Every structure is written in structure tokens, then in C-alpha cells.
Amino acid sequence: GDYFIINVPPGTYTLQARMIGYTTQSQTGISVSVDRTTTVNVRLQQTVLEGQEVTVVAEREIVPMDVSASQVVATAEEIVEIPLVEDIGEFLNLQVGIEDDMIRGGGLDAAGFMMDGLLVVDNRTNSPIMAVNLSAIQELNVIKGGFNAEYGNVRTGLINVVTKEGEERYHGSLDFRFTPAYQKHSGPNWFDPTHYNWRSYMDPAVCYVGTVNGTWDAYKQEQNVTFIGWNAVSAAALADTDPTNDQTPEQARDQMIWLARLHEGPAGWDIPGANALLQKYGSSLADYKTAYGRDSHEIEYADKPDMNMDVSFSGPVPLIGKYLGGLNFFTSYRANWDAWALPIGWDDPSYFFEQNLQQKLTTRLSGSMKLTLEGLYGEIRSYGRSRNSLSESNYYGSGSANAFMSDAQYPGHYPPFNVYRTMWGLAFDHVLSPSTFYNVRISQLTVQNLEYAAFNPDPADMVVKLQDKWLTGDIPVRSDEKIMNMGQVAIGEEPYGIYYLGVKQFQNGMYYGSHCAGARDLGRGITFNLKFDLTSQVDKFNQVQTGFDFNYDDQYTYYHHIRIESEWENRYVEYRHYPYRLGAYVQDKLEFEGMIANIGLRLDYNEPNCDWPTVDRFSPYFNVDNKHLLFSTDELLEKAKGHVKISPRVGVSHPISANAKLYFNYGHFYSMPSSSAMYQVHWGRQSDGISSIGNPNLDLPKTVAYELGLDYDISNMYLLHAAGYYRDITDQTGNVSYVNYDNTVNYSTRENRNYADTRGFEIRLDKRYGTWWTAWAQFNYMVTTSGYIGRTAYYEDPNRQRTEGFENPQLNRPVSRPSARANLRLFTPDNFGPEFAGIHPIGSFSVNFLLSWQSGRVQTWDPLETGELENNLRWKATHMLDIRISKRFRIGGFNFQLFADIQNALDSELWSTSAHTGDDSDRYLKSLKLEMYGDPEYADDYASEGMVAGNDKPGELRSDDKPYINDPSMEHRMYNDIRHVILGITFDF
């Protein structure tokens, strides 16, 4: 006969079959995954001996026959075995078809993220909150295309996490990782006088007489900032009518050392550190500390280790658990301390810090009902990415992210930016009969941004117009007390503190502290989600599922650009709206011997739930005199319209043998536009009209996706996966400008004008099981064509309308960056080798290699400005090897693992796009001997500009063989992913 067991959570199970007169058979190691049918064949033998039992190990399924899409299924144990993976995002970016948070060319803003069926997406920014601790993961399922009809508001990928539940026994785990301090950028220390920013002002070969008049050759002059020399600076100060700025050349140089907080220079340069200047000019560190409460004027960085901890504990709730349906709990906590690559903030560079707490309570109300309560609290402590940015959620996402910051000399330059996330959820599962059950999921997610003033607003009139939107911090206004004189210039604690009477700059034009930390973001998003699903196994061939979901948002956005020394430039964005959407679906999973099909239909309705101006596009209500009336005049407003969308979904898997299948899927997918695209209004400065306005009437961006794939089992050991896909993307949003006759109305809005299509091919060979080794290798090829339909600008002036703003057709040439990865894990069996005190020293030992390769980036390089070249220059390919070495052992009831991860073990030079810009970039590319310089049509023109043809590739540097290359100047921005080692220990019981 045929039997089925429904509503089984993912995990590994033992199945027992009993029948009178037959042996009892138990099959162990049966793996169950999300949305999968696991087939188990059982053959019972007749027996006359009562109680006889046969136990067999279930065969591993290499090819998942009922899956009609490309998906990745992994357990937490498989995830953490990969070098350098500490969170879900890092694991995702290693999968074929996923690069830099892009799933088959689509961003995470169109992806879905679910935890135990609960929606975990910040709908205000369309950002998945992938803050699930690895210790809490039971199974991770990533679908890259062909989503079933039950999933709405997703176009690129679906990430589905099932978390662990507490069991009848107590379990615990700890994963701790420690990275010794290291410099996270290339080149010298930021405060080293030899650094690019300071070399021209400190090198005695040029600093007094100027870079043009010193002993530097022409090449070295090009490699550095041009400076007239301290002799000229001093002479100019002595010649003006202000006696308070008079200094000798050496005193002027020393003032820059002080303002830049430089360290002592190299031997022979005679450059004192900033602290040494105190004694040189008649003061001391003791006086400095008394005056300003600071131990040192200089600042150190790259002296703090990184740390990551993930701990869990689970089991039955003590005392009362047995009275509450066997109430179990699972608690997980993760904390990550990531030292900043460059100093940021106030005195202490400190850490980027992130923590996440998860709690799950599970009880069985009866044999057919299960109730789960979940809670999540997360916190990020970071800094904004810009001192005066007028954009939302613009913060550094890791400590390493600020390695290419351009103004580390500016303390308090960036405002603190914290993010607080809370989620609660309820899941109720009820089995109505052996063939039918339903699920109810209710959740609420809150994400609160808090980017606030880094300083104490003193004097008080600095906050008069800001009212309750001004949040104070701990950076005081700069002290007026001076502790020494360099010539006639009085010196105090600068660059520390806030100087609110105007900007302050070095002699090289770099800021050193005044109107800093001027960005604010107090945005908050609250999402309520209700989801109901009913599933029935109608017969052996049909599993029918239907359901609905309701999503309601409270979206509040507030961010502000503040200039305390020029208030007329202050501007802000603030709005609050309550959009909602409804979805319903029906789908059928048909399972026959030669075909498994998933067929479904989904209906979605979105409601912007607001009134919006419907005035003429060139209306004077957009100008500076009338903008305040635009939303306060009822006759100008109309209710924004909602949209109804119907999405067919089809997926077919066709087993062509016992070891192989072909599959195909097709579907229509929609996702909501971002909150900013729908509702954001930039009011502009006090003297400006509206600069941009959202459009809540936007249609939903649409993707029509096709995929054809093959899975093949080789020797019951290797899984070969190959897939080709095509995604036709329409109705994406883009900016359109409207300008009236006299430019008093000049703003942009969002319209459904952008389109794209993505074509790709991916292949992966996987060996997931083995006694001595496992491995996988993958290759991804993808090209994307994108463009813009219609005009990008409309003009009230018919003459401009005829001659400007045409973008039809605008088509971006497709560019591919193929990538490949391979992972090889070599290990010894647990009981391998000799035994000492119950431990096998060379057993459970493993070495894991992760090799990554990607074709070089492409750029447009048209030095003759012919207008004929686009994406014509490809850089050198990049490659990197990461290694993990680990040893497992058991002591008592505890399992331990010691490991070391080595990032970029070969110290490969991974160029950053920030390494060179502007003239520096032009000089570098012109110095290369590129093949394009031999183009017969333009060879003479290239030669006349000093460009010589050859076989050089962008990414090559000056060497003995190629002394003609003019290297990029900013060596501190040259390379990403500096080699380093991470040490770790795990244990569980």
C-alpha cells in the first residue's frame, strides 16, 4: 500500500513500520526538507517470532526528484564547515548564481526571507533581515527561481530558514572566533607621515621648497599631491596684514602635524609626532590632559582584535514545562565585534558591533496541535556613511567597510548610527485528519533607525529650529583654551570638538573638524503579517494547498541634512504612511512516476493607502513659494490607486531515469516598489522648490522567469546540476525630471520606465558525502541587458523638449563577469590512527580549501573621447584561496573543535575600484600598453598622446620589466581582503 505522513518539520528521522505477523522494520537517517516529498520504500518479511525487528539505514537521495527549481539546501553544520562563514549572508554569496548579494542579477530588495514561515523583511526599505544565528538553524533553503504560488512579493530569490526546537534533553553549543589585530587596508598607517595624504607636506626632500622644486623626479611628483612648500606658506602669512597667523616654515609644518594628529616620521625625516610637539612648544601631555581630559593627542588603530560569539542553549522548560504540553525552549545569542578599519567616531575607534538574540518556545497542545512562539531582538551599533547625507539607512555594515573612508583625520566626522530590530511571531499547526492540516502564522517586525547628533549642542541657539528632532551625544564644542603657540598661532585641542562658526581646513584643503556629523535618520518600519495555509493530500497523486496572507505596514521615514554653520542649507525628508497588501493562492503538487509538477495561481492586491497631489507636472505648487501648499490643499489631492496582479506559476520535474531528471519552471513574479519611490518628498533647501517627489501610483515591478535544468546522479556519489535561465524584467522604477520655463519648477519623480533581462547558465558538481573527502565545484555565467523607455526629462519649453531628454531607446550593453568556486574538504575518520586517553590525535582532523575566481571587471575607457567605445576594457581576473584547518575531539560529554581560518592565504592582490580616480586613473591607464592603442583607425592619435600599444592588462603595476607604468597614487586604497588569520573554538553537548 501507499501511506503518507504530513506536516513533518525538516530534520533527520527514524521511520518504523509494524504489522502483525511480519518483522518490524526501522529505517534510520531519513532526511526531510522544506516543501519536499521524501519517499521511503519498506518491505516487511513474514515471521513467526513476535517482536523481531530489522534496522536499516535509509539510502541517501542524491537527486531530489520532486524539486522543479534550482535550490540550495544546507544544515548549520554544513554552513559552518566552510572557511570564514559567520552568517547567512556570507554563505549565500558562495552559492552558484549569487554574487555580491545579487541573486541571478537581482538585488535582495526583491528577495524574500522567511524564518519558520514568518516574514522577516523590512518593507520600508525592502531589506531582508538575515539576522538568524547559525547556532539556531536547522535547515537553510535557498530557491533561486521557480517559487511556488504560496510566495508573494518576491522576484529574485527566496531564503527560507527553519530553526531548531528544544528537545526533551538539554543541549548547548558555543562558537567563538578571535582575529588578532591587523591593519585592514593596504599601504602605510593613515597617520604615518609617509601616507599619501601627508607625504608632500612632510618629506624633507620637498616639503619646504615645494614638490616642483624639490628632488623628486617627474614620476614621483605625479604620484603625490602638489604642494607649494612651507617656505611659500610662511612667506605668504608674513606678507599679509594679519599678524596672528605669522609662522616660520617649520612652525607651519608642525601645525599640520598637530591638526592631522600624525605619528613620528621615519628615520632621517626629523618629523616629531603630535604628542612630541607639546614639549617642543613648552607644554606637556600632563597639561594637555588637564585642559582637555584626553591622554593623548595622537590616535592609534589596527590594535584591536575582532571577535565573534554564537551560543545556544535548549531543552525542556524547568518545573512547568511538563504541565504545558511538554513546553520546550531554544535560546540563541550572537555577538560580533568588528574593529573599524580606520578611526571613526570620537576618541576611541572602537568597534562595529552587532548582536542578535533569538528565543523559541514550542508546545504540543494535543496530539494534533502544535503552538510555537518566537522572538528576535537585534542591534547594530555603527556610524553613518556620510557626515551630511540626505538618504535613509546609509550606514556602514561592518568594521571593514570603512577601509576606504577619505577623511579619517576628522574626529567626530560621522554620526553614530544604531539600528534596533525586534520581532515576535506565533505559529499554530493543526492536523485535522491524516491527510489534511493547516498553519497559521502571525508576526510583527519593527526596525528602528537612530542616527543622531554626535555632539552636545552648545550654545543653545543651535537647536532652536530643530526642536525634538535633535538628539544629543557626547562630543562637546571645541574648547577655547589654548596650551601652546606655534609662532603667532595659538594652538588648542583642535581637531577635536565641534567648531560651529565656520569650516576649518588644512593647508591641503582637507577638513579637520567643524560642522561634522550632520546627518540624521530616525526612520522606523513596523510590519504586521498574517499568513494562513491549508494543505490536503487528496490522494496519492495530488497534494493541494491554498491560503492567503495579509501585510500591513506602518512606515515612518525621517532623515535630515544639518549644517550648523549655514542653516539655510538644512533640508529634510519626513513622511508616514500605512500601505497594505493582500494575497491568495491555490496550488497543486502532482506526483506521478514519470512526472512531478507544481502548478499554482496567485492573486495579489496592493494598496498605497494615501492621498497624493494630481496637479499639472509643471505646476507652480512645486516651486519655493507654494511647495508648503501642495499637501495641505484638499482639492489638489486624490486617492492613490492600488493594483491587482495575477501570477501563474508552473514547475515540472521529469525523472528520465533512476539517476537523473530534467526540470522546467515558469512564472510571473511581482514585488512592491520601495517606500522611498512611492512616498519620499525632498523639500529642498529653504531657497529651493521641491527637488523630488515620490509616486504611490507606481505599478509593481514584474519579472517573468524561465528555467530549464538537469540533475544527474553519478555513481550514487556525485550530483551534477546544470541550469539555464532567462528573466524578463519590466516596470522597474526610474527617475524622470520635469522642468518649467524659468527653472523655478525643477524636480524628479519615479515612473515605471526601466527594464532589464538576464540570461545565465550555472553548473555545479557536488560530493556531499564521503569517508575521507567531500567537495564541490561550480561555474556561473550571466549577462544582463538593461535600459530605459521614453524620456528622462520633460520640459515646458517646447524648444528644450524637442532637443533634450530623449532616452529612447537607451540600452546598456551586456557585460559578463563569469565566476567559479571550488571547495575541497579533506578529513580523517573519527577513530583513525592511534588512541591516547580516549582521543585519536590524527582522527577527526580536516583541512578545507575554498578557491574563488572571477573574471575582471569591465569599464569604458575612451581617452580620445570618440563616443564609440563602451565597456571596452577588462581588468585582470581576481582569485583568492581561503583555508580552514580544524581538529575535533570529545572529552566526557562534550564535543570540541579547534580551528584556524586563513583568509586570502596566497595574499592575492585584489584591486579596489577606490584605488584611483580622476587624473590619477587617467595617468595609470594611459601609461599601460593596451591592445586598443593599436587600433588602425586611431593608432596615430593614440601615439600623439603618448599611448603605446601592447598586451598589458589593467591591474598590472610598475615593475622592473614594466618601468613605464604610472601606478595609482593612493596605495592605502589599493587592495581589498588583506590576508589574516581567524582562530576559533566550538563545543556542544
JSON list of N, CA and C in Angstrom, two decimals, residues 175 465 591 638 714 752:
[
{"chain": "A", "resi": 175, "resn": "ASP", "atom": "N", "xyz": [30.29, 28.79, 19.77]},
{"chain": "A", "resi": 175, "resn": "ASP", "atom": "CA", "xyz": [31.23, 29.02, 18.67]},
{"chain": "A", "resi": 175, "resn": "ASP", "atom": "C", "xyz": [31.87, 30.38, 18.93]},
{"chain": "A", "resi": 465, "resn": "LYS", "atom": "N", "xyz": [15.61, 75.65, 15.91]},
{"chain": "A", "resi": 465, "resn": "LYS", "atom": "CA", "xyz": [14.74, 75.26, 14.81]},
{"chain": "A", "resi": 465, "resn": "LYS", "atom": "C", "xyz": [14.60, 73.75, 14.65]},
{"chain": "A", "resi": 591, "resn": "GLU", "atom": "N", "xyz": [2.12, 14.22, -8.36]},
{"chain": "A", "resi": 591, "resn": "GLU", "atom": "CA", "xyz": [3.26, 13.30, -8.33]},
{"chain": "A", "resi": 591, "resn": "GLU", "atom": "C", "xyz": [2.89, 11.99, -9.02]},
{"chain": "A", "resi": 638, "resn": "GLU", "atom": "N", "xyz": [-5.77, 63.37, -4.60]},
{"chain": "A", "resi": 638, "resn": "GLU", "atom": "CA", "xyz": [-6.62, 62.25, -4.98]},
{"chain": "A", "resi": 638, "resn": "GLU", "atom": "C", "xyz": [-6.08, 60.98, -4.34]},
{"chain": "A", "resi": 714, "resn": "ILE", "atom": "N", "xyz": [25.82, 10.71, -10.42]},
{"chain": "A", "resi": 714, "resn": "ILE", "atom": "CA", "xyz": [26.95, 9.97, -10.98]},
{"chain": "A", "resi": 714, "resn": "ILE", "atom": "C", "xyz": [27.47, 8.99, -9.93]},
{"chain": "A", "resi": 752, "resn": "ASN", "atom": "N", "xyz": [7.51, 53.97, -13.99]},
{"chain": "A", "resi": 752, "resn": "ASN", "atom": "CA", "xyz": [7.86, 52.60, -14.38]},
{"chain": "A", "resi": 752, "resn": "ASN", "atom": "C", "xyz": [8.47, 52.62, -15.77]}
]
